[in-house]
mmCIF file of C-alpha atoms in Angstrom:
data_model
loop_
_atom_site.group_PDB
_atom_site.id
_atom_site.type_symbol
_atom_site.label_atom_id
_atom_site.label_comp_id
_atom_site.label_asym_id
_atom_site.label_seq_id
_atom_site.Cartn_x
_atom_site.Cartn_y
_atom_site.Cartn_z
ATOM 1 C CA MET A 1296 92.592 130.015 187.625
ATOM 2 C CA LYS A 1297 93.849 129.002 190.725
ATOM 3 C CA LEU A 1298 96.780 129.937 192.136
ATOM 4 C CA SER A 1299 98.630 129.498 195.881
ATOM 5 C CA THR A 1300 98.120 131.222 198.666
ATOM 6 C CA PRO A 1301 100.460 134.021 198.173
ATOM 7 C CA THR A 1302 103.833 134.483 200.114
ATOM 8 C CA ASN A 1303 105.521 137.003 197.822
ATOM 9 C CA MET A 1304 106.104 140.385 200.293
ATOM 10 C CA GLN A 1305 105.711 142.451 197.108
ATOM 11 C CA HIS A 1306 101.764 141.318 196.304
ATOM 12 C CA PRO A 1307 99.374 143.296 196.859
ATOM 13 C CA GLN A 1308 98.293 141.778 199.958
ATOM 14 C CA HIS A 1309 100.819 143.490 201.933
ATOM 15 C CA TRP A 1310 100.483 147.156 200.600
ATOM 16 C CA ILE A 1311 96.493 147.269 200.487
ATOM 17 C CA THR A 1312 94.546 147.631 203.485
ATOM 18 C CA THR A 1313 91.092 148.748 205.260
ATOM 19 C CA ASN A 1314 91.108 150.971 208.166
ATOM 20 C CA PRO A 1315 87.933 153.690 209.368
ATOM 21 C CA ASN A 1316 89.133 156.246 206.240
ATOM 22 C CA GLY A 1317 88.417 153.062 202.963
ATOM 23 C CA LEU A 1318 90.914 151.263 201.313
ATOM 24 C CA TYR A 1319 94.584 152.518 201.752
ATOM 25 C CA CYS A 1320 97.355 151.760 198.997
ATOM 26 C CA GLU A 1321 100.701 151.809 200.540
ATOM 27 C CA ALA A 1322 102.447 151.536 197.571
ATOM 28 C CA LEU A 1323 100.432 155.378 196.215
ATOM 29 C CA ASP A 1324 100.686 156.618 199.358
ATOM 30 C CA ALA A 1325 97.013 157.544 198.804
ATOM 31 C CA TYR A 1326 93.339 156.436 199.688
ATOM 32 C CA ILE A 1327 91.131 155.277 197.007
ATOM 33 C CA ASP A 1328 87.537 156.874 197.422
ATOM 34 C CA PRO A 1329 87.888 157.621 201.380
ATOM 35 C CA MET A 1330 84.711 158.278 203.111
ATOM 36 C CA GLN A 1331 87.160 160.704 204.872
ATOM 37 C CA PRO A 1332 88.978 163.084 204.128
ATOM 38 C CA VAL A 1333 93.195 162.496 203.816
ATOM 39 C CA ALA A 1334 95.766 164.244 202.820
ATOM 40 C CA ARG A 1335 95.883 161.969 199.008
ATOM 41 C CA ALA A 1336 92.935 160.567 197.358
ATOM 42 C CA ILE A 1337 91.875 158.763 194.110
ATOM 43 C CA VAL A 1338 88.556 159.423 193.670
ATOM 44 C CA THR A 1339 86.678 156.495 191.021
ATOM 45 C CA HIS A 1340 83.466 158.691 190.351
ATOM 46 C CA GLY A 1341 81.260 161.146 191.255
ATOM 47 C CA HIS A 1342 78.437 159.500 193.552
ATOM 48 C CA ALA A 1343 78.899 161.186 196.891
ATOM 49 C CA ASP A 1344 79.424 157.698 199.130
ATOM 50 C CA HIS A 1345 82.624 157.661 197.048
ATOM 51 C CA ALA A 1346 83.599 161.219 196.497
ATOM 52 C CA ARG A 1347 83.874 163.111 199.182
ATOM 53 C CA ALA A 1348 85.197 167.058 199.955
ATOM 54 C CA GLY A 1349 87.896 168.349 201.828
ATOM 55 C CA HIS A 1350 90.885 166.059 200.946
ATOM 56 C CA GLY A 1351 94.313 167.539 200.130
ATOM 57 C CA GLU A 1352 94.694 165.810 197.093
ATOM 58 C CA VAL A 1353 92.738 164.127 194.335
ATOM 59 C CA TYR A 1354 93.605 162.236 191.402
ATOM 60 C CA ALA A 1355 90.136 161.569 188.894
ATOM 61 C CA THR A 1356 89.317 162.112 185.409
ATOM 62 C CA PRO A 1357 88.407 165.438 184.068
ATOM 63 C CA GLU A 1358 84.543 164.713 184.319
ATOM 64 C CA THR A 1359 84.753 163.444 187.591
ATOM 65 C CA MET A 1360 86.691 166.232 189.580
ATOM 66 C CA ALA A 1361 83.904 168.888 187.132
ATOM 67 C CA ILE A 1362 81.130 167.093 189.363
ATOM 68 C CA MET A 1363 82.334 167.205 192.210
ATOM 69 C CA ARG A 1364 82.944 171.168 191.602
ATOM 70 C CA ILE A 1365 79.863 171.771 191.355
ATOM 71 C CA ARG A 1366 78.654 169.525 194.327
ATOM 72 C CA TYR A 1367 80.937 171.165 196.459
ATOM 73 C CA GLY A 1368 82.674 173.507 195.188
ATOM 74 C CA GLU A 1369 86.177 174.812 193.362
ATOM 75 C CA ASP A 1370 87.821 174.511 196.131
ATOM 76 C CA HIS A 1371 87.074 171.064 197.659
ATOM 77 C CA ALA A 1372 90.388 169.925 197.489
ATOM 78 C CA GLN A 1373 93.313 171.699 197.912
ATOM 79 C CA LYS A 1374 95.508 170.250 194.724
ATOM 80 C CA GLN A 1375 93.101 168.537 192.304
ATOM 81 C CA ILE A 1376 95.006 166.810 189.643
ATOM 82 C CA GLU A 1377 93.152 165.358 186.496
ATOM 83 C CA LEU A 1378 93.425 162.543 184.875
ATOM 84 C CA ALA A 1379 92.884 161.547 181.385
ATOM 85 C CA TYR A 1380 92.103 157.275 180.686
ATOM 86 C CA ASP A 1381 95.089 155.294 179.993
ATOM 87 C CA GLN A 1382 97.675 157.992 181.516
ATOM 88 C CA THR A 1383 100.604 157.083 183.585
ATOM 89 C CA ILE A 1384 101.838 158.633 186.797
ATOM 90 C CA ASP A 1385 104.320 158.537 189.081
ATOM 91 C CA LEU A 1386 102.918 158.670 192.786
ATOM 92 C CA ALA A 1387 105.288 157.870 195.975
ATOM 93 C CA LYS A 1388 106.354 153.816 195.162
ATOM 94 C CA GLY A 1389 104.178 153.350 191.832
ATOM 95 C CA GLN A 1390 102.264 153.475 189.239
ATOM 96 C CA LEU A 1391 98.482 154.981 188.839
ATOM 97 C CA MET A 1392 96.391 154.662 185.403
ATOM 98 C CA LEU A 1393 92.682 155.071 185.092
ATOM 99 C CA LYS A 1394 90.957 152.842 182.555
ATOM 100 C CA PRO A 1395 86.764 153.123 181.970
ATOM 101 C CA ALA A 1396 84.067 151.813 184.790
ATOM 102 C CA GLY A 1397 80.897 152.151 182.443
ATOM 103 C CA HIS A 1398 79.051 153.408 185.468
ATOM 104 C CA ILE A 1399 78.550 157.454 184.669
ATOM 105 C CA LEU A 1400 79.964 159.921 182.935
ATOM 106 C CA GLY A 1401 84.124 159.588 184.467
ATOM 107 C CA SER A 1402 83.805 156.808 186.172
ATOM 108 C CA ALA A 1403 87.262 154.942 186.051
ATOM 109 C CA GLN A 1404 88.976 152.308 187.695
ATOM 110 C CA ALA A 1405 92.193 152.921 189.713
ATOM 111 C CA VAL A 1406 95.083 150.880 187.854
ATOM 112 C CA ILE A 1407 97.647 150.247 190.608
ATOM 113 C CA ASP A 1408 101.260 148.959 188.991
ATOM 114 C CA HIS A 1409 104.104 148.226 192.186
ATOM 115 C CA ALA A 1410 106.725 145.804 192.623
ATOM 116 C CA SER A 1411 105.706 143.884 189.007
ATOM 117 C CA HIS A 1412 102.568 143.461 190.291
ATOM 118 C CA ARG A 1413 98.720 144.950 188.965
ATOM 119 C CA LEU A 1414 95.656 145.691 191.380
ATOM 120 C CA VAL A 1415 92.698 146.256 189.617
ATOM 121 C CA ILE A 1416 90.662 148.532 191.951
ATOM 122 C CA SER A 1417 86.784 148.367 190.105
ATOM 123 C CA GLY A 1418 85.031 151.025 191.843
ATOM 124 C CA ASP A 1419 81.341 151.109 190.717
ATOM 125 C CA TYR A 1420 80.717 149.383 187.037
ATOM 126 C CA LYS A 1421 78.962 147.976 184.405
ATOM 127 C CA ARG A 1422 78.641 146.094 181.412
ATOM 128 C CA SER A 1423 75.632 147.497 179.632
ATOM 129 C CA ALA A 1424 75.638 149.917 176.728
ATOM 130 C CA ASP A 1425 75.513 153.404 178.362
ATOM 131 C CA PRO A 1426 75.861 156.363 175.758
ATOM 132 C CA THR A 1427 76.093 158.396 178.833
ATOM 133 C CA CYS A 1428 79.858 157.545 179.743
ATOM 134 C CA ALA A 1429 82.719 155.425 178.238
ATOM 135 C CA PRO A 1430 81.949 151.322 178.115
ATOM 136 C CA PHE A 1431 83.961 149.403 181.147
ATOM 137 C CA GLU A 1432 87.469 148.493 179.822
ATOM 138 C CA VAL A 1433 88.578 144.761 180.747
ATOM 139 C CA CYS A 1434 92.115 144.892 182.719
ATOM 140 C CA PRO A 1435 93.801 142.278 183.370
ATOM 141 C CA CYS A 1436 95.964 141.514 186.629
ATOM 142 C CA ASP A 1437 97.084 139.714 189.642
ATOM 143 C CA VAL A 1438 94.402 141.180 192.134
ATOM 144 C CA PHE A 1439 90.635 142.384 190.781
ATOM 145 C CA VAL A 1440 88.527 144.466 193.317
ATOM 146 C CA THR A 1441 85.262 144.561 192.674
ATOM 147 C CA GLU A 1442 81.702 145.735 193.432
ATOM 148 C CA ALA A 1443 78.729 143.066 195.082
ATOM 149 C CA THR A 1444 76.025 145.307 194.858
ATOM 150 C CA PHE A 1445 73.587 143.391 192.389
ATOM 151 C CA ALA A 1446 76.218 140.073 193.794
ATOM 152 C CA LEU A 1447 72.637 138.044 193.857
ATOM 153 C CA PRO A 1448 72.051 134.999 191.441
ATOM 154 C CA VAL A 1449 68.076 136.588 191.857
ATOM 155 C CA PHE A 1450 69.136 140.211 189.929
ATOM 156 C CA ARG A 1451 69.191 139.924 186.265
ATOM 157 C CA HIS A 1452 68.798 143.481 184.753
ATOM 158 C CA PRO A 1453 66.437 143.420 182.154
ATOM 159 C CA PRO A 1454 67.510 145.866 178.682
ATOM 160 C CA ILE A 1455 67.373 149.735 179.746
ATOM 161 C CA LEU A 1456 64.612 150.378 176.452
ATOM 162 C CA GLN A 1457 62.396 147.198 177.870
ATOM 163 C CA GLU A 1458 62.368 149.436 181.148
ATOM 164 C CA VAL A 1459 61.627 152.952 179.716
ATOM 165 C CA ASN A 1460 58.730 151.275 177.182
ATOM 166 C CA LYS A 1461 57.051 150.637 179.865
ATOM 167 C CA LEU A 1462 56.379 154.807 180.141
ATOM 168 C CA LEU A 1463 56.087 155.119 176.986
ATOM 169 C CA ASP A 1464 53.138 152.389 177.388
ATOM 170 C CA SER A 1465 51.397 154.675 180.262
ATOM 171 C CA LEU A 1466 51.769 157.718 178.812
ATOM 172 C CA SER A 1467 50.082 156.203 175.450
ATOM 173 C CA LEU A 1468 47.447 154.245 177.850
ATOM 174 C CA PHE A 1469 47.071 157.329 180.092
ATOM 175 C CA PRO A 1470 47.409 160.363 177.742
ATOM 176 C CA GLU A 1471 45.511 162.967 181.011
ATOM 177 C CA ARG A 1472 48.503 162.302 183.344
ATOM 178 C CA CYS A 1473 51.079 163.669 184.178
ATOM 179 C CA HIS A 1474 54.208 161.105 185.076
ATOM 180 C CA LEU A 1475 56.496 161.980 187.210
ATOM 181 C CA VAL A 1476 59.545 159.892 187.655
ATOM 182 C CA GLY A 1477 62.347 159.747 189.970
ATOM 183 C CA VAL A 1478 65.854 159.114 189.488
ATOM 184 C CA TYR A 1479 69.112 159.919 190.771
ATOM 185 C CA ALA A 1480 69.853 163.362 189.511
ATOM 186 C CA LEU A 1481 74.230 161.348 188.717
ATOM 187 C CA GLY A 1482 74.024 159.284 186.027
ATOM 188 C CA LYS A 1483 70.023 158.048 186.004
ATOM 189 C CA CYS A 1484 68.436 160.989 185.001
ATOM 190 C CA GLN A 1485 70.732 161.452 182.110
ATOM 191 C CA ARG A 1486 70.519 157.415 181.031
ATOM 192 C CA VAL A 1487 66.524 157.583 181.267
ATOM 193 C CA VAL A 1488 66.544 160.919 178.852
ATOM 194 C CA LEU A 1489 68.842 159.316 176.619
ATOM 195 C CA ALA A 1490 66.643 156.074 176.258
ATOM 196 C CA LEU A 1491 63.656 158.052 176.120
ATOM 197 C CA ARG A 1492 64.917 160.122 172.725
ATOM 198 C CA GLU A 1493 66.581 156.940 171.637
ATOM 199 C CA LEU A 1494 62.899 154.770 171.937
ATOM 200 C CA GLY A 1495 61.609 158.396 169.559
ATOM 201 C CA TYR A 1496 60.480 160.997 172.050
ATOM 202 C CA GLN A 1497 61.398 164.379 170.910
ATOM 203 C CA LYS A 1498 59.134 166.081 173.509
ATOM 204 C CA PRO A 1499 60.917 168.397 175.983
ATOM 205 C CA ILE A 1500 61.010 166.495 178.794
ATOM 206 C CA TYR A 1501 60.557 168.786 182.146
ATOM 207 C CA MET A 1502 62.623 168.253 185.439
ATOM 208 C CA HIS A 1503 62.895 169.196 189.327
ATOM 209 C CA GLY A 1504 65.859 171.688 189.160
ATOM 210 C CA ALA A 1505 67.758 169.518 191.546
ATOM 211 C CA LEU A 1506 68.402 167.598 188.356
ATOM 212 C CA LEU A 1507 69.699 170.395 186.222
ATOM 213 C CA LYS A 1508 73.353 171.127 187.176
ATOM 214 C CA LEU A 1509 74.761 168.342 186.162
ATOM 215 C CA CYS A 1510 72.217 168.204 183.202
ATOM 216 C CA THR A 1511 74.123 171.300 181.714
ATOM 217 C CA LEU A 1512 77.486 169.474 182.566
ATOM 218 C CA TYR A 1513 76.676 166.399 180.769
ATOM 219 C CA LYS A 1514 76.257 168.450 177.457
ATOM 220 C CA GLU A 1515 79.538 169.730 178.535
ATOM 221 C CA PHE A 1516 80.917 167.262 177.857
ATOM 222 C CA GLY A 1517 79.537 166.704 174.533
ATOM 223 C CA ILE A 1518 76.111 164.396 175.754
ATOM 224 C CA ASP A 1519 72.959 165.983 173.649
ATOM 225 C CA MET A 1520 69.896 165.648 176.113
ATOM 226 C CA GLY A 1521 67.162 167.224 173.562
ATOM 227 C CA ALA A 1522 64.644 169.615 174.940
ATOM 228 C CA ILE A 1523 64.501 170.030 178.746
ATOM 229 C CA VAL A 1524 62.564 172.459 180.505
ATOM 230 C CA PRO A 1525 62.902 173.399 184.377
ATOM 231 C CA VAL A 1526 59.240 172.578 186.040
ATOM 232 C CA SER A 1527 59.606 176.835 187.756
ATOM 233 C CA GLU A 1528 59.891 177.461 184.257
ATOM 234 C CA VAL A 1529 56.112 176.557 183.483
ATOM 235 C CA GLU A 1530 53.329 178.794 184.533
ATOM 236 C CA ASP A 1531 50.744 176.638 185.163
ATOM 237 C CA THR A 1532 51.598 173.057 185.841
ATOM 238 C CA LYS A 1533 48.240 171.979 185.242
ATOM 239 C CA THR A 1534 49.906 172.302 180.894
ATOM 240 C CA LEU A 1535 52.058 169.196 182.185
ATOM 241 C CA ALA A 1536 49.329 167.072 181.641
ATOM 242 C CA GLY A 1537 50.532 164.291 179.461
ATOM 243 C CA GLU A 1538 54.025 164.944 179.778
ATOM 244 C CA ILE A 1539 57.471 163.366 181.829
ATOM 245 C CA VAL A 1540 59.033 165.085 184.939
ATOM 246 C CA LEU A 1541 61.344 163.323 186.338
ATOM 247 C CA ALA A 1542 62.786 164.882 189.763
ATOM 248 C CA PRO A 1543 65.171 163.169 192.295
ATOM 249 C CA PRO A 1544 63.345 160.388 194.070
ATOM 250 C CA SER A 1545 62.960 162.682 198.185
ATOM 251 C CA ALA A 1546 60.978 164.966 195.835
ATOM 252 C CA LEU A 1547 58.386 161.599 194.359
ATOM 253 C CA ASN A 1548 55.782 162.358 197.559
ATOM 254 C CA ASP A 1549 56.511 166.181 198.562
ATOM 255 C CA ARG A 1550 55.116 169.262 198.935
ATOM 256 C CA TRP A 1551 56.651 169.946 195.303
ATOM 257 C CA SER A 1552 55.249 167.331 193.596
ATOM 258 C CA ARG A 1553 51.231 168.327 194.280
ATOM 259 C CA LYS A 1554 51.045 170.788 192.008
ATOM 260 C CA LEU A 1555 51.820 168.514 189.415
ATOM 261 C CA PRO A 1556 48.293 167.268 187.999
ATOM 262 C CA ASN A 1557 46.748 163.606 187.827
ATOM 263 C CA VAL A 1558 49.865 162.307 188.651
ATOM 264 C CA ILE A 1559 51.313 158.046 187.704
ATOM 265 C CA THR A 1560 54.449 157.940 190.160
ATOM 266 C CA ALA A 1561 57.253 155.857 189.261
ATOM 267 C CA MET A 1562 60.781 155.435 190.375
ATOM 268 C CA ALA A 1563 64.675 154.415 188.060
ATOM 269 C CA SER A 1564 66.839 152.291 189.839
ATOM 270 C CA GLY A 1565 67.976 148.569 190.037
ATOM 271 C CA TRP A 1566 66.193 147.761 193.548
ATOM 272 C CA MET A 1567 63.118 147.880 191.520
ATOM 273 C CA GLN A 1568 63.346 144.594 190.823
ATOM 274 C CA ILE A 1569 62.445 144.270 194.354
ATOM 275 C CA ARG A 1570 58.724 144.743 195.124
ATOM 276 C CA ALA A 1571 59.611 145.925 198.983
ATOM 277 C CA ARG A 1572 61.260 148.568 197.521
ATOM 278 C CA SER A 1573 59.439 149.433 195.041
ATOM 279 C CA LYS A 1574 56.307 150.089 197.746
ATOM 280 C CA GLN A 1575 58.982 151.677 199.577
ATOM 281 C CA ARG A 1576 59.544 153.920 197.277
ATOM 282 C CA LYS A 1577 55.417 154.170 196.249
ATOM 283 C CA ALA A 1578 56.378 153.713 192.495
ATOM 284 C CA GLU A 1579 52.970 152.681 191.005
ATOM 285 C CA LEU A 1580 55.031 151.788 187.788
ATOM 286 C CA PRO A 1581 58.572 150.206 189.148
ATOM 287 C CA ILE A 1582 61.195 151.334 186.235
ATOM 288 C CA ILE A 1583 64.154 148.232 186.381
ATOM 289 C CA ILE A 1584 67.789 150.683 185.425
ATOM 290 C CA SER A 1585 70.394 150.145 186.849
ATOM 291 C CA ASP A 1586 74.046 151.212 186.810
ATOM 292 C CA HIS A 1587 75.709 148.192 187.775
ATOM 293 C CA CYS A 1588 76.505 145.036 186.758
ATOM 294 C CA ASP A 1589 74.209 141.968 187.993
ATOM 295 C CA TRP A 1590 74.713 138.478 188.506
ATOM 296 C CA PRO A 1591 75.827 137.588 185.369
ATOM 297 C CA GLU A 1592 77.453 140.647 184.517
ATOM 298 C CA LEU A 1593 79.921 140.029 187.627
ATOM 299 C CA LEU A 1594 80.137 135.859 186.653
ATOM 300 C CA GLN A 1595 81.346 138.156 182.651
ATOM 301 C CA THR A 1596 83.654 140.528 184.566
ATOM 302 C CA ILE A 1597 85.694 138.249 187.009
ATOM 303 C CA SER A 1598 85.767 135.273 183.948
ATOM 304 C CA GLU A 1599 87.315 138.229 181.415
ATOM 305 C CA VAL A 1600 89.822 140.023 184.323
ATOM 306 C CA ASN A 1601 90.746 136.673 185.026
ATOM 307 C CA PRO A 1602 92.678 137.870 188.061
ATOM 308 C CA GLY A 1603 95.498 135.727 190.106
ATOM 309 C CA GLU A 1604 92.904 136.761 193.025
ATOM 310 C CA VAL A 1605 89.422 138.679 193.196
ATOM 311 C CA TRP A 1606 88.527 141.068 196.762
ATOM 312 C CA VAL A 1607 84.943 141.932 197.393
ATOM 313 C CA THR A 1608 83.872 145.277 198.250
ATOM 314 C CA HIS A 1609 80.365 147.009 199.527
ATOM 315 C CA GLY A 1610 77.764 144.568 198.648
ATOM 316 C CA ARG A 1611 76.705 141.521 198.608
ATOM 317 C CA GLU A 1612 80.220 140.170 199.423
ATOM 318 C CA ALA A 1613 79.636 136.300 201.216
ATOM 319 C CA ALA A 1614 77.814 135.241 197.613
ATOM 320 C CA LEU A 1615 80.253 137.289 195.175
ATOM 321 C CA VAL A 1616 83.112 135.892 197.086
ATOM 322 C CA HIS A 1617 81.907 132.428 197.188
ATOM 323 C CA GLN A 1618 80.846 131.791 193.620
ATOM 324 C CA ALA A 1619 84.192 133.394 193.037
ATOM 325 C CA GLN A 1620 86.301 130.449 194.700
ATOM 326 C CA GLN A 1621 83.431 128.211 193.227
ATOM 327 C CA MET A 1622 85.384 129.311 189.670
ATOM 328 C CA GLY A 1623 88.627 128.543 191.165
ATOM 329 C CA TYR A 1624 90.025 132.182 192.042
ATOM 330 C CA ARG A 1625 91.466 132.770 195.887
ATOM 331 C CA ALA A 1626 88.623 135.401 196.735
ATOM 332 C CA LYS A 1627 88.318 137.435 200.025
ATOM 333 C CA ALA A 1628 86.045 140.161 201.103
ATOM 334 C CA LEU A 1629 87.527 143.718 202.104
ATOM 335 C CA SER A 1630 84.252 144.372 204.184
ATOM 336 C CA LEU A 1631 84.088 148.225 204.266
ATOM 337 C CA VAL A 1632 82.209 150.415 205.475
ATOM 338 C CA GLY A 1633 80.251 153.589 204.333
ATOM 339 C CA PHE A 1634 79.339 152.791 201.014
ATOM 340 C CA ASP A 1635 75.287 153.750 199.706
ATOM 341 C CA GLU A 1636 73.348 151.812 197.518
ATOM 342 C CA GLU A 1637 70.599 153.961 197.543
ATOM 343 C CA ALA A 1638 72.902 156.879 195.719
ATOM 344 C CA ALA A 1639 75.017 155.126 193.927
ATOM 345 C CA GLU A 1640 72.112 153.465 192.468
#
């Protein structure tokens, strides 16, 4: 659909603004995923470039709040208000509801209703199946705020099982070598484990200590990952030959990894589609797995949401704004700063 420029003073463009702290909603007197401590924050998910400590009030899903407590401590905010999906609350002059975003455990879209208008802030989201979190829900609205992390036509993510099977194929070819896989602790790690289990790999999976707390949290929320063994509990690391070890990307080439035997280094990220990124990570085995939409999925989502207009943030904004306009939508870039693509992947 194509709309004329809105002149209604109640339109979201009159109660959503950007400033150095991030995206501010005057109707709720709240920031969404602010970069600095604020009086009232709505946090869409637990990745560090969206969830920060020190706010007065935080509104988030129970899962996101639990993640923030692990990362920032029990008192990460003065007041912590947990909202289940589809629960609506009155806040200042408007209403807030959270809908699943399909990005990671607890990730949410912020649905804001005010003055007969609905604005949906998607946060980070994906459309591919993921057993570690609730799937993205299409929520029709007047204004849809979408990320643009992989918003270029070149980005088309392959199926996760196809990519994780590369790891198993390599393990079959080189059974004497330890396969060390770089994964981000929140989201990527758990997806890789569950994909391995779905492909029939039932052996223990060994992990760097930095990954363990969040895996334990996922288990507490009912996500069974099978046998996981901390590398620190392995008396003789030579026995890890022929095993799969998961570690944060920062550990792939540091002193910790040198104690592992005859290592093949892999890296799981959507950015592994770009050869320069895989070389930067020194990944012998790039595994393309993203927790974001690729280009076709972004366009699919815009079409299904079918908003009055599209606002684009953090990523390849210009390309997606142009494409949305070609599709007949009013569109603009919000040009927020401070979001870390690598942290989100």
